Tab-separated table of C-alpha atoms in Angstrom:
chain	number	residue	atom	x	y	z
A	27	MET	CA	-7.073	62.493	30.813
A	28	LYS	CA	-10.062	64.746	30.154
A	29	LEU	CA	-13.456	63.047	29.917
A	30	LEU	CA	-16.726	64.530	28.656
A	31	LEU	CA	-19.836	62.714	29.940
A	32	LEU	CA	-23.149	63.219	28.130
A	33	GLY	CA	-26.498	62.113	29.536
A	34	ALA	CA	-25.263	62.384	33.089
A	35	ASN	CA	-28.677	62.261	34.763
A	36	GLY	CA	-29.874	58.989	33.267
A	37	GLN	CA	-29.619	55.628	35.013
A	38	VAL	CA	-26.213	54.788	33.536
A	39	GLY	CA	-25.004	58.377	33.333
A	40	TRP	CA	-25.639	58.960	37.021
A	41	GLU	CA	-23.443	55.989	37.929
A	42	LEU	CA	-20.795	57.044	35.413
A	43	GLN	CA	-20.335	60.312	37.290
A	44	ARG	CA	-18.998	58.232	40.160
A	45	SER	CA	-17.040	55.580	38.265
A	46	LEU	CA	-15.282	57.887	35.791
A	47	ALA	CA	-14.214	60.545	38.289
A	48	PRO	CA	-10.969	58.787	39.345
A	49	LEU	CA	-9.754	58.539	35.724
A	50	GLY	CA	-9.099	62.242	35.225
A	51	GLU	CA	-10.838	65.576	34.763
A	52	LEU	CA	-14.541	64.799	34.320
A	53	ILE	CA	-16.891	67.287	32.640
A	54	VAL	CA	-20.493	66.351	33.380
A	55	CYS	CA	-23.326	67.319	31.023
A	56	ASP	CA	-27.036	66.616	31.273
A	57	ARG	CA	-29.662	67.268	28.583
A	58	HIS	CA	-29.734	70.980	29.467
A	59	SER	CA	-26.006	71.537	28.954
A	60	ALA	CA	-25.647	69.073	26.059
A	61	ASP	CA	-28.878	68.536	24.122
A	62	LEU	CA	-28.415	65.863	21.453
A	63	THR	CA	-31.244	67.386	19.407
A	64	GLN	CA	-29.181	70.568	18.970
A	65	LEU	CA	-26.246	69.520	16.816
A	66	SER	CA	-24.477	72.862	16.350
A	67	PRO	CA	-24.177	73.596	20.099
A	68	LEU	CA	-23.149	69.977	20.656
A	69	SER	CA	-20.357	70.323	18.106
A	70	ALA	CA	-19.260	73.618	19.676
A	71	LEU	CA	-19.161	72.023	23.131
A	72	ILE	CA	-16.759	69.338	21.961
A	73	GLU	CA	-14.590	71.857	20.128
A	74	THR	CA	-14.407	73.989	23.279
A	75	GLN	CA	-13.699	71.176	25.713
A	76	GLN	CA	-11.304	69.142	23.514
A	77	PRO	CA	-11.885	65.943	25.523
A	78	ASP	CA	-9.635	62.905	25.345
A	79	VAL	CA	-12.688	60.696	25.900
A	80	ILE	CA	-16.349	61.291	25.026
A	81	VAL	CA	-18.721	59.045	26.968
A	82	ASN	CA	-22.222	59.153	25.533
A	83	ALA	CA	-24.833	57.886	27.990
A	84	ALA	CA	-27.587	59.988	26.398
A	85	ALA	CA	-30.206	58.270	24.258
A	86	TYR	CA	-33.798	58.257	23.101
A	87	THR	CA	-35.130	55.307	25.113
A	88	ALA	CA	-38.933	55.639	24.858
A	89	VAL	CA	-39.240	52.417	22.880
A	90	ASP	CA	-42.961	52.567	22.160
A	91	GLN	CA	-43.087	56.321	21.618
A	92	ALA	CA	-40.331	56.015	19.025
A	93	GLU	CA	-42.715	54.185	16.695
A	94	GLN	CA	-44.476	57.527	16.154
A	95	ASP	CA	-41.552	59.847	16.932
A	96	VAL	CA	-39.223	58.477	14.279
A	97	ASP	CA	-37.355	61.680	13.441
A	98	ASN	CA	-36.385	62.441	17.036
A	99	ALA	CA	-35.353	58.847	17.712
A	100	PHE	CA	-32.974	58.891	14.743
A	101	LEU	CA	-31.765	62.427	15.513
A	102	ILE	CA	-30.686	61.465	19.037
A	103	ASN	CA	-29.684	57.824	18.575
A	104	ALA	CA	-28.070	58.118	15.152
A	105	GLU	CA	-27.401	61.585	13.735
A	106	ALA	CA	-26.074	63.060	16.988
A	107	VAL	CA	-24.031	59.915	17.623
A	108	GLY	CA	-22.529	60.231	14.138
A	109	LEU	CA	-21.545	63.814	14.982
A	110	LEU	CA	-19.862	62.668	18.205
A	111	ALA	CA	-17.976	59.995	16.282
A	112	CYS	CA	-16.762	62.426	13.613
A	113	LYS	CA	-15.620	64.880	16.274
A	114	ALA	CA	-13.810	62.092	18.105
A	115	ALA	CA	-12.060	61.099	14.889
A	116	GLN	CA	-11.019	64.702	14.195
A	117	LEU	CA	-9.669	65.234	17.695
A	118	GLY	CA	-8.106	61.801	18.091
A	119	SER	CA	-10.425	61.223	21.043
A	120	TYR	CA	-12.010	57.991	22.254
A	121	LEU	CA	-15.761	57.530	22.041
A	122	VAL	CA	-17.657	55.321	24.480
A	123	HIS	CA	-21.258	54.637	23.484
A	124	TYR	CA	-24.086	52.394	24.678
A	125	SER	CA	-26.275	50.336	22.394
A	126	THR	CA	-28.917	47.679	22.901
A	127	ASP	CA	-30.176	44.144	22.418
A	128	TYR	CA	-32.917	45.631	20.220
A	129	VAL	CA	-30.498	45.598	17.260
A	130	PHE	CA	-31.323	41.859	17.107
A	131	ASP	CA	-34.698	40.356	16.221
A	132	GLY	CA	-34.618	38.028	19.237
A	133	THR	CA	-35.254	34.832	17.272
A	134	LYS	CA	-31.882	33.178	17.838
A	135	SER	CA	-31.618	30.078	19.996
A	136	GLY	CA	-28.791	30.773	22.434
A	137	ALA	CA	-26.857	33.861	23.450
A	138	TYR	CA	-26.157	36.543	20.872
A	139	GLN	CA	-22.546	37.227	19.911
A	140	GLU	CA	-21.215	40.520	18.584
A	141	SER	CA	-20.752	38.952	15.135
A	142	ASP	CA	-24.351	37.731	14.806
A	143	ALA	CA	-26.521	39.261	12.105
A	144	VAL	CA	-28.480	42.307	13.216
A	145	ASN	CA	-32.153	42.663	12.335
A	146	PRO	CA	-33.920	45.306	14.451
A	147	GLN	CA	-37.706	45.112	14.486
A	148	SER	CA	-38.505	48.490	16.066
A	149	VAL	CA	-37.760	52.124	15.310
A	150	TYR	CA	-35.756	52.269	18.525
A	151	GLY	CA	-33.635	49.279	17.490
A	152	LYS	CA	-33.118	50.633	13.985
A	153	SER	CA	-32.040	54.028	15.305
A	154	LYS	CA	-29.555	52.462	17.727
A	155	LEU	CA	-28.119	50.256	14.983
A	156	LYS	CA	-27.681	53.297	12.737
A	157	GLY	CA	-25.738	54.957	15.544
A	158	GLU	CA	-23.428	51.937	15.749
A	159	GLN	CA	-22.872	52.036	11.986
A	160	LEU	CA	-22.061	55.745	11.954
A	161	ILE	CA	-19.478	55.256	14.706
A	162	ALA	CA	-17.786	52.472	12.760
A	163	ALA	CA	-17.830	54.527	9.546
A	164	SER	CA	-16.214	57.540	11.242
A	165	GLY	CA	-12.978	55.685	11.916
A	166	CYS	CA	-12.776	56.949	15.490
A	167	ASN	CA	-11.415	54.787	18.284
A	168	HIS	CA	-14.445	53.546	20.149
A	169	LEU	CA	-16.040	51.182	22.588
A	170	ILE	CA	-19.680	50.351	21.893
A	171	PHE	CA	-21.306	48.483	24.758
A	172	ARG	CA	-24.516	46.662	23.914
A	173	THR	CA	-26.548	46.063	27.033
A	174	SER	CA	-30.106	45.175	28.038
A	175	TRP	CA	-32.703	45.100	30.818
A	176	VAL	CA	-31.010	47.974	32.669
A	177	PHE	CA	-32.078	48.774	36.209
A	178	ALA	CA	-30.947	51.166	38.924
A	179	ARG	CA	-32.165	52.814	42.075
A	180	ARG	CA	-32.470	56.026	40.088
A	181	GLY	CA	-35.146	56.465	37.435
A	182	GLN	CA	-37.944	54.194	36.296
A	183	ASN	CA	-37.406	50.548	35.462
A	184	PHE	CA	-39.046	47.129	35.649
A	185	ALA	CA	-37.718	46.301	39.120
A	186	LYS	CA	-39.136	49.412	40.763
A	187	THR	CA	-42.429	49.054	38.892
A	188	MET	CA	-42.867	45.455	40.074
A	189	LEU	CA	-42.164	46.383	43.692
A	190	LYS	CA	-44.662	49.230	43.537
A	191	LEU	CA	-47.346	47.001	42.045
A	192	ALA	CA	-46.621	44.221	44.541
A	193	ALA	CA	-47.418	46.624	47.375
A	194	GLU	CA	-50.674	47.728	45.766
A	195	LYS	CA	-52.223	44.697	44.064
A	196	ASP	CA	-53.322	41.208	45.076
A	197	SER	CA	-51.977	39.512	41.936
A	198	LEU	CA	-49.768	40.259	38.953
A	199	GLN	CA	-49.398	39.023	35.391
A	200	VAL	CA	-45.864	39.068	34.009
A	201	VAL	CA	-44.520	38.015	30.615
A	202	ALA	CA	-42.632	34.718	30.694
A	203	ASP	CA	-41.584	34.254	27.048
A	204	GLN	CA	-38.936	36.995	26.815
A	205	TYR	CA	-35.460	36.086	28.107
A	206	GLY	CA	-32.487	38.178	29.124
A	207	ALA	CA	-30.247	39.210	32.011
A	208	PRO	CA	-31.212	42.098	34.310
A	209	THR	CA	-28.175	44.385	34.206
A	210	SER	CA	-27.317	47.024	36.772
A	211	ALA	CA	-26.423	50.562	35.723
A	212	GLU	CA	-23.887	50.459	38.551
A	213	MET	CA	-22.166	47.463	36.978
A	214	ILE	CA	-22.248	49.011	33.503
A	215	ALA	CA	-20.570	52.155	34.837
A	216	ASP	CA	-17.916	50.238	36.752
A	217	ILE	CA	-17.092	48.019	33.768
A	218	THR	CA	-16.888	51.085	31.525
A	219	ALA	CA	-14.362	52.764	33.814
A	220	LEU	CA	-12.340	49.566	34.168
A	221	CYS	CA	-12.207	49.048	30.388
A	222	LEU	CA	-11.105	52.634	29.806
A	223	TYR	CA	-8.412	52.311	32.442
A	224	LYS	CA	-7.113	49.017	31.043
A	225	ALA	CA	-7.200	50.294	27.469
A	226	THR	CA	-5.165	53.387	28.290
A	227	GLN	CA	-2.703	51.316	30.312
A	228	LEU	CA	-2.258	48.881	27.422
A	229	SER	CA	-1.706	51.810	25.076
A	230	LYS	CA	1.031	53.213	27.294
A	231	GLU	CA	2.737	49.828	27.543
A	232	SER	CA	2.703	49.664	23.740
A	233	MET	CA	4.342	53.106	23.567
A	234	LEU	CA	1.239	54.660	22.021
A	235	PRO	CA	0.317	57.280	24.627
A	236	ASP	CA	-3.250	58.593	24.560
A	237	LYS	CA	-4.276	56.142	21.810
A	238	PHE	CA	-6.353	53.006	21.820
A	239	LEU	CA	-4.779	49.891	20.459
A	240	GLU	CA	-6.710	49.339	17.261
A	241	ASN	CA	-7.732	45.814	18.179
A	242	LEU	CA	-9.570	47.077	21.276
A	243	SER	CA	-11.874	49.324	19.287
A	244	GLY	CA	-15.261	47.784	18.519
A	245	ILE	CA	-18.538	46.399	19.840
A	246	TYR	CA	-18.777	44.513	23.134
A	247	HIS	CA	-21.745	42.870	24.804
A	248	LEU	CA	-22.044	44.054	28.393
A	249	ALA	CA	-24.677	42.295	30.473
A	250	ALA	CA	-24.841	40.415	33.743
A	251	ALA	CA	-24.155	36.685	33.771
A	252	GLY	CA	-27.003	34.200	33.795
A	253	GLU	CA	-30.459	34.592	32.331
A	254	THR	CA	-34.112	34.667	33.311
A	255	ASN	CA	-37.441	35.857	31.939
A	256	TRP	CA	-39.511	38.790	33.147
A	257	HIS	CA	-41.707	36.470	35.216
A	258	GLY	CA	-38.724	34.863	36.937
A	259	TYR	CA	-37.216	38.287	37.505
A	260	ALA	CA	-40.416	39.520	39.158
A	261	GLN	CA	-40.627	36.421	41.343
A	262	TYR	CA	-37.040	36.886	42.518
A	263	LEU	CA	-37.572	40.572	43.264
A	264	ILE	CA	-40.689	40.051	45.322
A	265	GLU	CA	-39.431	36.988	47.175
A	266	LYS	CA	-36.199	38.771	48.096
A	267	ALA	CA	-37.993	41.973	49.078
A	268	SER	CA	-40.353	39.988	51.313
A	269	SER	CA	-37.397	38.304	53.010
A	270	LEU	CA	-36.062	41.786	53.846
A	271	GLY	CA	-39.335	42.625	55.561
A	272	PHE	CA	-40.875	44.737	52.814
A	273	ALA	CA	-44.660	44.444	53.046
A	274	THR	CA	-46.058	43.110	49.783
A	275	ARG	CA	-49.655	42.143	49.077
A	276	VAL	CA	-48.481	39.783	46.359
A	277	SER	CA	-46.700	36.511	47.083
A	278	VAL	CA	-44.611	34.613	44.549
A	279	GLU	CA	-47.577	32.292	43.935
A	280	ASP	CA	-49.735	35.295	42.999
A	281	ILE	CA	-47.523	36.196	40.033
A	282	GLN	CA	-49.033	34.636	36.921
A	283	ALA	CA	-46.838	33.782	33.932
A	284	VAL	CA	-48.343	35.020	30.654
A	285	SER	CA	-47.222	35.377	27.038
A	286	THR	CA	-46.183	38.523	25.197
A	287	GLU	CA	-49.527	38.434	23.392
A	288	ASN	CA	-51.238	39.342	26.666
A	289	PHE	CA	-49.484	42.730	26.653
A	290	PRO	CA	-49.488	44.076	23.082
A	291	ARG	CA	-47.165	47.056	22.641
A	292	PRO	CA	-46.536	49.411	19.695
A	293	ALA	CA	-42.890	48.272	19.455
A	294	PRO	CA	-42.063	44.564	19.304
A	295	ARG	CA	-39.773	43.206	22.038
A	296	PRO	CA	-37.014	40.648	21.347
A	297	ALA	CA	-37.988	37.226	22.693
A	298	ASN	CA	-34.303	36.507	23.294
A	299	SER	CA	-32.078	39.265	24.706
A	300	VAL	CA	-29.420	36.963	26.164
A	301	MET	CA	-25.962	38.145	25.128
A	302	ASN	CA	-22.663	36.315	25.055
A	303	THR	CA	-20.121	38.464	26.915
A	304	SER	CA	-17.020	36.309	26.383
A	305	LYS	CA	-15.390	38.894	24.079
A	306	LEU	CA	-15.556	41.566	26.781
A	307	SER	CA	-14.413	39.156	29.482
A	308	SER	CA	-11.431	37.816	27.543
A	309	THR	CA	-10.296	41.134	26.036
A	310	PHE	CA	-10.310	43.053	29.308
A	311	ASP	CA	-9.863	40.138	31.743
A	312	ILE	CA	-13.183	40.852	33.442
A	313	THR	CA	-15.587	38.548	35.266
A	314	LEU	CA	-19.226	39.596	35.000
A	315	PRO	CA	-21.305	38.696	38.077
A	316	ASP	CA	-24.653	36.943	38.029
A	317	TRP	CA	-27.671	39.240	37.624
A	318	ARG	CA	-28.927	38.400	41.120
A	319	CYS	CA	-25.837	40.006	42.684
A	320	TYR	CA	-26.818	43.540	41.731
A	321	VAL	CA	-30.544	42.944	42.176
A	322	ASP	CA	-29.733	42.044	45.775
A	323	ARG	CA	-27.749	45.280	46.114
A	324	LEU	CA	-30.649	47.274	44.688
A	325	LEU	CA	-33.065	45.792	47.217
A	326	ASP	CA	-30.648	46.390	50.096
A	327	GLU	CA	-30.437	50.045	49.025
A	328	LEU	CA	-34.197	50.442	48.577
A	329	PHE	CA	-35.032	48.901	51.957
A	330	PRO	CA	-32.124	49.823	54.244
A	331	GLY	CA	-34.318	49.979	57.342
A	332	TYR	CA	-35.590	46.424	57.092
């Protein structure tokens, strides 16, 4: 199996380099070798490589900037994704793509299911939803993983920002009225590889080599088990880091819970980003660990000397 990975230097893409490697020949592309704003070279790359699987971990993720940079957000998150989907359909390839909780408005009470009505409130969310729709319209075999609150040792994210601030400041204010599940890029990459492996094995058992079973193609919610809010997440991070010996100026008691209104942003954030992952779990026979599991791993990696 030949796999083409796009966005290889992002948080998820970096982990995918590791997790996808055992599945076959892996061609790794970052933004310099596969720029999603340059559609003709992107199309030529796919034609040249003829991959069995296209894994797109590239995206426009500057949520607030997208409110002013609408054209680029839609070019990368929608138009380029539509091109990938059409190429996958032409070649009979699989397309793996990552979407977001921002396709929902966040007003639901309870965890979002794949079948729930979408209603994005930001340019970023609208562009990601358009990408999903173009994939479905192309007719290609695909796995779309919606995820949220992604963190990793690599790159910038909430966890690393909180730890930095906790070492510098005497107190913190953190939003407590937005809920979700911190989800590790490492876990996302591992689940992606496992799903691809199981899908291809099921196809072979059904005497359809190199094809997805049609009922596997679709949208899946991929997030860690459990839920918290940003305030609870920050408290857990700092308490755990302190227990490992990391010197913080801020204690758990110094982290003040505030509302979203205290931190106005250009792009609205969903108040509820909790996602029901039972479809993924039942389809691929996967158990998703609690969010604290991978947060603990992150902290152990960040502070190995403590």
